[in-house]
């Protein structure tokens, strides 16, 4: 960890490529090993008796519903593919959004 | 699988319609304000790509539930992580896109509950995480290495506070009458444990970015030695 030299050591391109690779690995491969236990909210909802109030999502029929690709039977492949698709869609949407609203040109805060 | 087996976010049906409409309107207002604030104060040509990366990482990490004991799990919210790295308003935008993709493509988290989830995870957790991190940062030495530690503190606090905010909404428009003190106790108890996992992941992720490119980190602005400011952009 850098404690003394805060100078940039990695190019933006390299940072993005490595970050993207790590994220896709998590979404595409590591996600298969995620805990299947109910999460905190679900657990509390069921133990206190309001879990049944949850209704099925109107998008439950989506081909990607519940992090699987419908038609792909291999669970590892189906979940991994769904994760990669979701990560790519998320990244594209956010990148498009921030590129639309960002200020053009270098930041005008004493580092012209 | 039923939606509940994978949904971590508030599903449809937990809150009544008026509450969901109200949170939807409030969330839309927050997103609008965040667009303005992000454009004015947070995003520029240099930092915009990091926002994309943060959103991708948060989406990916949210898929990985980690066990927190007794048959319960949790996953990263990523709110404090995003707020420290790209600024709170941009973090709200990132979390909102993640939550919308999850709700519409993956049926994870309700659609009528999307506003609730944007408020809880994309707003409350973001700002609590950010303000706690800033507060801790003010107490620590002015070094890059202080940033991950401060982010971890923000992460730890952000999760139980978001859980408490859910209890508040449930008090206003919960589907079934249950004792609120029990709900609050159980929610906070479990989410403190989840917050510990959140803190660990946030520490690691923020450490990596701070080590590689401290100049891009929002919370580092004005806190780094002068030498960061020498050239506009080292490599394209």
Coordinates of C-alpha atoms in Angstrom, one line a residue:
Chain A
X1 CA 0.0 0.0 0.0
X2 CA 1.3 3.4 -0.9
X3 CA 2.0 5.5 2.2
X4 CA 4.7 7.8 1.0
X5 CA 4.3 8.4 -2.7
X6 CA 0.8 9.3 -3.8
X7 CA 2.0 9.8 -7.4
X8 CA 0.0 7.9 -9.9
X9 CA 1.7 4.6 -10.7
X10 CA -0.8 3.0 -13.0
X11 CA -2.3 4.3 -16.2
X12 CA -6.1 4.9 -16.2
X13 CA -6.4 2.3 -19.0
X14 CA -4.5 -0.3 -17.0
X15 CA -6.5 0.4 -13.8
X16 CA -9.8 0.0 -15.7
X17 CA -8.7 -3.2 -17.5
X18 CA -7.5 -4.8 -14.3
X19 CA -10.6 -3.6 -12.4
X20 CA -12.9 -4.9 -15.1
X21 CA -11.2 -8.2 -15.2
X22 CA -11.5 -8.6 -11.4
X23 CA -15.1 -7.6 -11.5
X24 CA -16.0 -10.0 -14.3
X25 CA -14.2 -12.8 -12.5
X26 CA -16.3 -12.1 -9.4
X27 CA -19.6 -11.8 -11.4
X28 CA -18.8 -14.7 -13.7
X29 CA -17.0 -17.3 -11.5
X30 CA -16.9 -16.4 -7.8
X31 CA -20.6 -15.7 -7.7
X32 CA -21.3 -19.4 -8.1
X33 CA -19.9 -20.0 -4.6
X34 CA -22.1 -17.3 -3.0
X35 CA -23.9 -18.3 0.2
X36 CA -27.4 -19.6 -0.5
X37 CA -28.6 -18.7 3.0
X38 CA -31.3 -16.1 3.3
X39 CA -29.9 -12.6 3.7
X40 CA -30.4 -10.5 6.8
X41 CA -33.6 -8.8 5.8
X42 CA -35.2 -12.1 4.6
X43 CA -34.1 -13.9 7.7
X44 CA -35.6 -11.3 9.9
X45 CA -38.8 -11.0 7.8
X46 CA -39.4 -14.8 8.1
X47 CA -38.5 -15.0 11.7
X48 CA -40.8 -12.1 12.6
X49 CA -43.6 -13.4 10.3
X50 CA -43.8 -10.8 7.5
X51 CA -41.7 -12.7 5.0
X52 CA -44.8 -14.0 3.2
X53 CA -45.8 -10.4 2.4
X54 CA -43.2 -10.4 -0.4
X55 CA -44.8 -10.6 -3.7
X56 CA -43.2 -12.0 -6.9
X57 CA -41.5 -9.3 -8.9
X58 CA -43.2 -8.3 -12.1
X59 CA -39.9 -9.0 -13.9
X60 CA -39.8 -12.5 -12.6
X61 CA -40.3 -13.7 -16.2
X62 CA -37.2 -12.0 -17.4
X63 CA -34.8 -14.3 -19.3
X64 CA -32.2 -13.3 -16.7
X65 CA -34.5 -13.6 -13.6
X66 CA -32.8 -14.8 -10.4
X67 CA -29.3 -14.5 -12.0
X68 CA -29.6 -17.3 -14.5
X69 CA -29.9 -17.3 -18.3
X70 CA -33.1 -19.1 -19.2
X71 CA -32.3 -22.0 -21.6
X72 CA -28.8 -22.6 -20.2
X73 CA -29.1 -25.6 -18.0
X74 CA -25.6 -25.8 -16.5
X75 CA -25.9 -23.8 -13.3
X76 CA -22.3 -22.6 -13.3
X77 CA -22.5 -21.4 -16.9
X78 CA -26.0 -19.9 -16.5
X79 CA -25.2 -17.9 -13.4
X80 CA -21.8 -16.9 -14.7
X81 CA -23.2 -15.7 -18.0
X82 CA -25.9 -13.8 -16.2
X83 CA -23.4 -12.1 -14.0
X84 CA -21.2 -11.1 -16.9
X85 CA -24.2 -9.7 -18.8
X86 CA -25.3 -7.8 -15.7
X87 CA -21.9 -6.3 -15.1
X88 CA -21.5 -5.2 -18.7
X89 CA -24.9 -3.7 -18.9
X90 CA -24.4 -1.9 -15.6
X91 CA -21.0 -0.6 -16.7
X92 CA -22.3 0.6 -20.0
X93 CA -25.2 2.4 -18.5
X94 CA -23.2 4.2 -15.8
X95 CA -20.4 5.1 -18.2
X96 CA -22.9 6.5 -20.7
X97 CA -24.6 8.5 -17.9
X98 CA -21.4 9.9 -16.4
X99 CA -20.0 10.8 -19.8
X100 CA -23.2 12.7 -20.5
X101 CA -23.2 14.7 -17.3
X102 CA -19.5 15.2 -16.6
X103 CA -17.7 18.5 -17.1
X104 CA -15.6 18.6 -20.2
X105 CA -12.0 19.5 -20.0
X106 CA -9.5 19.3 -17.1
X107 CA -10.7 20.0 -13.6
X108 CA -10.3 23.6 -12.8
X109 CA -9.0 23.3 -9.3
X110 CA -5.5 24.6 -9.5
X111 CA -4.3 21.7 -11.7
X112 CA -4.9 23.2 -15.1
Chain B
X1 CA -36.2 -20.3 -7.1
X2 CA -38.7 -18.0 -5.4
X3 CA -37.6 -14.3 -5.5
X4 CA -37.0 -14.4 -1.7
X5 CA -34.3 -17.0 -2.0
X6 CA -32.0 -14.6 -3.9
X7 CA -33.5 -11.2 -3.2
X8 CA -31.4 -9.2 -0.8
X9 CA -33.1 -6.0 -1.4
X10 CA -36.5 -5.0 -0.3
X11 CA -39.0 -7.0 -2.4
X12 CA -42.4 -5.8 -3.6
X13 CA -45.0 -6.2 -0.9
X14 CA -43.1 -5.5 2.3
X15 CA -44.3 -1.9 2.2
X16 CA -47.8 -0.7 1.3
X17 CA -48.5 1.2 -1.9
X18 CA -48.6 4.8 -0.5
X19 CA -45.2 4.3 1.2
X20 CA -43.8 2.8 -2.0
X21 CA -45.1 5.7 -4.1
X22 CA -43.7 8.2 -1.6
X23 CA -40.3 6.5 -1.6
X24 CA -40.4 6.4 -5.4
X25 CA -41.0 10.1 -5.6
X26 CA -38.3 10.9 -3.0
X27 CA -35.9 8.6 -4.8
X28 CA -36.5 10.4 -8.1
X29 CA -35.8 13.7 -6.5
X30 CA -32.6 12.4 -4.9
X31 CA -31.4 11.0 -8.3
X32 CA -32.2 14.4 -10.0
X33 CA -30.3 16.3 -7.3
X34 CA -27.4 13.8 -7.5
X35 CA -27.2 14.3 -11.3
X36 CA -26.7 18.0 -10.8
X37 CA -24.3 17.7 -7.9
X38 CA -22.3 15.0 -9.6
X39 CA -22.0 17.1 -12.8
X40 CA -21.0 20.2 -10.8
X41 CA -18.7 18.9 -8.2
X42 CA -17.6 15.3 -8.8
X43 CA -17.4 14.1 -12.4
X44 CA -14.9 15.3 -14.9
X45 CA -13.0 13.7 -17.8
X46 CA -10.5 12.1 -15.4
X47 CA -12.8 10.6 -12.8
X48 CA -15.8 9.6 -15.0
X49 CA -14.3 6.2 -16.0
X50 CA -13.7 5.3 -12.3
X51 CA -17.5 5.7 -11.8
X52 CA -18.2 3.1 -14.4
X53 CA -15.7 0.7 -12.8
X54 CA -17.1 1.2 -9.4
X55 CA -20.6 0.4 -10.6
X56 CA -19.4 -2.8 -12.3
X57 CA -17.6 -3.8 -9.2
X58 CA -20.6 -3.1 -6.9
X59 CA -22.9 -5.1 -9.2
X60 CA -20.4 -8.1 -9.3
X61 CA -19.7 -8.0 -5.5
X62 CA -23.5 -7.8 -4.7
X63 CA -23.8 -11.2 -6.3
X64 CA -21.6 -12.8 -3.8
X65 CA -23.5 -13.4 -0.5
X66 CA -21.2 -14.2 2.4
X67 CA -22.4 -16.2 5.4
X68 CA -22.8 -14.3 8.6
X69 CA -23.7 -17.3 10.8
X70 CA -26.9 -19.1 11.8
X71 CA -28.1 -19.7 8.3
X72 CA -28.0 -16.0 7.3
X73 CA -26.0 -14.2 4.7
X74 CA -25.3 -10.7 3.5
X75 CA -23.6 -9.0 0.7
X76 CA -21.7 -5.9 0.0
X77 CA -23.8 -2.8 -0.5
X78 CA -20.9 -0.8 -1.8
X79 CA -22.4 2.5 -0.8
X80 CA -19.5 3.7 1.3
X81 CA -17.0 2.2 -1.1
X82 CA -18.5 4.1 -4.0
X83 CA -19.0 7.4 -2.1
X84 CA -15.3 7.5 -1.0
X85 CA -14.0 6.6 -4.4
X86 CA -16.2 8.7 -6.7
X87 CA -18.1 11.1 -4.4
X88 CA -21.6 10.7 -2.8
X89 CA -23.7 12.0 -5.6
X90 CA -22.0 9.9 -8.2
X91 CA -22.2 7.0 -5.8
X92 CA -26.0 7.5 -5.7
X93 CA -26.1 7.3 -9.5
X94 CA -24.0 4.2 -9.5
X95 CA -26.1 2.4 -6.9
X96 CA -29.3 3.5 -8.7
X97 CA -28.2 2.0 -11.9
X98 CA -27.1 -1.2 -10.2
X99 CA -30.4 -1.5 -8.4
X100 CA -32.4 -0.8 -11.5
X101 CA -30.5 -3.4 -13.5
X102 CA -31.0 -5.9 -10.7
X103 CA -34.8 -5.1 -10.5
X104 CA -35.5 -5.1 -14.2
X105 CA -33.2 -7.7 -15.6
X106 CA -32.7 -10.1 -12.7
X107 CA -35.9 -9.7 -10.7
X108 CA -33.7 -9.0 -7.6
X109 CA -35.4 -6.4 -5.4
X110 CA -38.9 -5.3 -6.2
X111 CA -39.9 -2.9 -9.0
X112 CA -42.4 -1.0 -6.9
X113 CA -39.7 -1.2 -4.2
X114 CA -37.0 0.3 -6.4
X115 CA -37.5 3.7 -4.9
X116 CA -37.3 2.3 -1.4
X117 CA -34.1 0.5 -2.3
X118 CA -32.6 3.6 -3.9
X119 CA -33.4 5.5 -0.8
X120 CA -32.0 2.9 1.6
X121 CA -28.9 1.7 -0.2
X122 CA -28.3 4.5 -2.7
X123 CA -29.0 7.4 -0.4
X124 CA -29.0 6.6 3.3
X125 CA -26.1 4.2 3.1
X126 CA -24.2 6.4 0.7
X127 CA -24.4 9.5 2.7
X128 CA -23.9 7.9 6.1
X129 CA -20.9 6.0 4.8
X130 CA -19.5 9.1 3.2
X131 CA -20.0 11.4 6.2
X132 CA -18.6 8.8 8.7
X133 CA -15.6 8.3 6.4
X134 CA -15.0 12.0 6.1
X135 CA -15.3 12.4 9.9
X136 CA -12.8 9.6 10.5
X137 CA -10.5 11.0 7.9
X138 CA -10.4 14.3 9.7
X139 CA -9.0 12.5 12.7
X140 CA -6.4 10.4 10.9
X141 CA -3.0 11.6 9.5
X142 CA -3.1 13.2 6.1
X143 CA -1.8 10.2 4.2
X144 CA -3.3 8.1 1.5
X145 CA -3.2 5.1 3.8
X146 CA -5.8 6.7 6.0
X147 CA -8.4 6.6 3.3
X148 CA -9.2 2.9 3.2
X149 CA -9.4 2.8 7.0
X150 CA -11.9 5.7 7.0
X151 CA -13.9 4.1 4.2
X152 CA -14.1 0.8 6.2
X153 CA -15.5 2.8 9.2
X154 CA -18.1 4.4 6.9
X155 CA -18.9 1.0 5.5
X156 CA -19.4 -0.6 8.9
X157 CA -21.8 2.1 10.1
X158 CA -23.7 2.5 6.8
X159 CA -25.2 -1.0 6.7
X160 CA -27.0 -1.1 10.1
X161 CA -28.1 2.5 9.6
X162 CA -29.7 1.6 6.3
X163 CA -31.3 -1.4 8.0
X164 CA -32.7 1.0 10.6
X165 CA -34.0 3.2 7.9
X166 CA -35.9 0.2 6.6
X167 CA -37.4 -0.2 10.0
X168 CA -38.5 3.5 9.9
X169 CA -40.2 2.9 6.6
X170 CA -41.8 -0.3 7.9
X171 CA -43.2 1.7 10.8
X172 CA -44.8 4.0 8.3
X173 CA -46.2 1.5 5.9
X174 CA -45.3 -2.1 6.8
X175 CA -47.3 -4.9 5.3
X176 CA -48.0 -6.8 8.5
X177 CA -48.1 -5.5 12.1
X178 CA -45.1 -6.6 14.1
X179 CA -43.5 -5.2 17.1
X180 CA -41.1 -2.6 15.9
X181 CA -38.6 -2.9 18.7
X182 CA -38.2 -6.6 17.7
X183 CA -37.8 -5.7 14.1
X184 CA -35.3 -3.0 14.9
X185 CA -33.2 -5.2 17.2
X186 CA -33.1 -8.1 14.7
X187 CA -32.4 -5.9 11.7
X188 CA -29.6 -4.0 13.4
X189 CA -28.1 -7.1 15.0
X190 CA -27.8 -9.0 11.7
X191 CA -26.7 -5.9 9.8
X192 CA -23.9 -5.1 12.2
X193 CA -22.5 -8.5 11.3
X194 CA -23.0 -7.8 7.6
X195 CA -21.4 -4.4 8.1
X196 CA -18.2 -6.1 9.3
X197 CA -18.0 -8.0 5.9
X198 CA -18.8 -4.7 4.2
X199 CA -16.0 -3.0 6.0
X200 CA -13.4 -5.7 5.1
X201 CA -14.4 -5.7 1.4
X202 CA -14.5 -1.9 1.3
X203 CA -11.1 -1.7 2.9
X204 CA -9.5 -4.0 0.4
X205 CA -11.2 -2.4 -2.7
X206 CA -10.4 1.2 -1.6
X207 CA -6.8 0.2 -0.7
X208 CA -6.3 -1.1 -4.2
X209 CA -7.5 2.0 -5.9
X210 CA -5.6 4.3 -3.4
X211 CA -2.4 2.3 -4.0
X212 CA -2.8 2.5 -7.8
X213 CA -4.3 5.9 -8.4
X214 CA -4.7 8.1 -5.3
X215 CA -5.2 11.1 -7.6
X216 CA -8.6 9.7 -8.8
X217 CA -10.0 9.1 -5.4
X218 CA -12.7 11.6 -4.4
X219 CA -12.1 11.5 -0.6
X220 CA -8.4 12.2 -1.2
X221 CA -9.1 15.5 -2.8
X222 CA -7.2 18.2 -1.0
X223 CA -5.7 15.6 1.4
X224 CA -2.7 14.5 -0.7
X225 CA 0.7 16.1 -0.7
X226 CA 1.4 18.6 -3.4
X227 CA 3.3 16.3 -5.6
X228 CA 0.2 14.7 -6.9
X229 CA -0.6 17.8 -8.8
X230 CA 2.4 17.9 -11.0
X231 CA 1.0 16.9 -14.4
X232 CA -2.6 16.8 -15.6
X233 CA -2.6 13.2 -16.7
X234 CA 0.3 10.8 -16.6
X235 CA -0.7 8.3 -19.2
X236 CA -3.9 8.3 -21.3

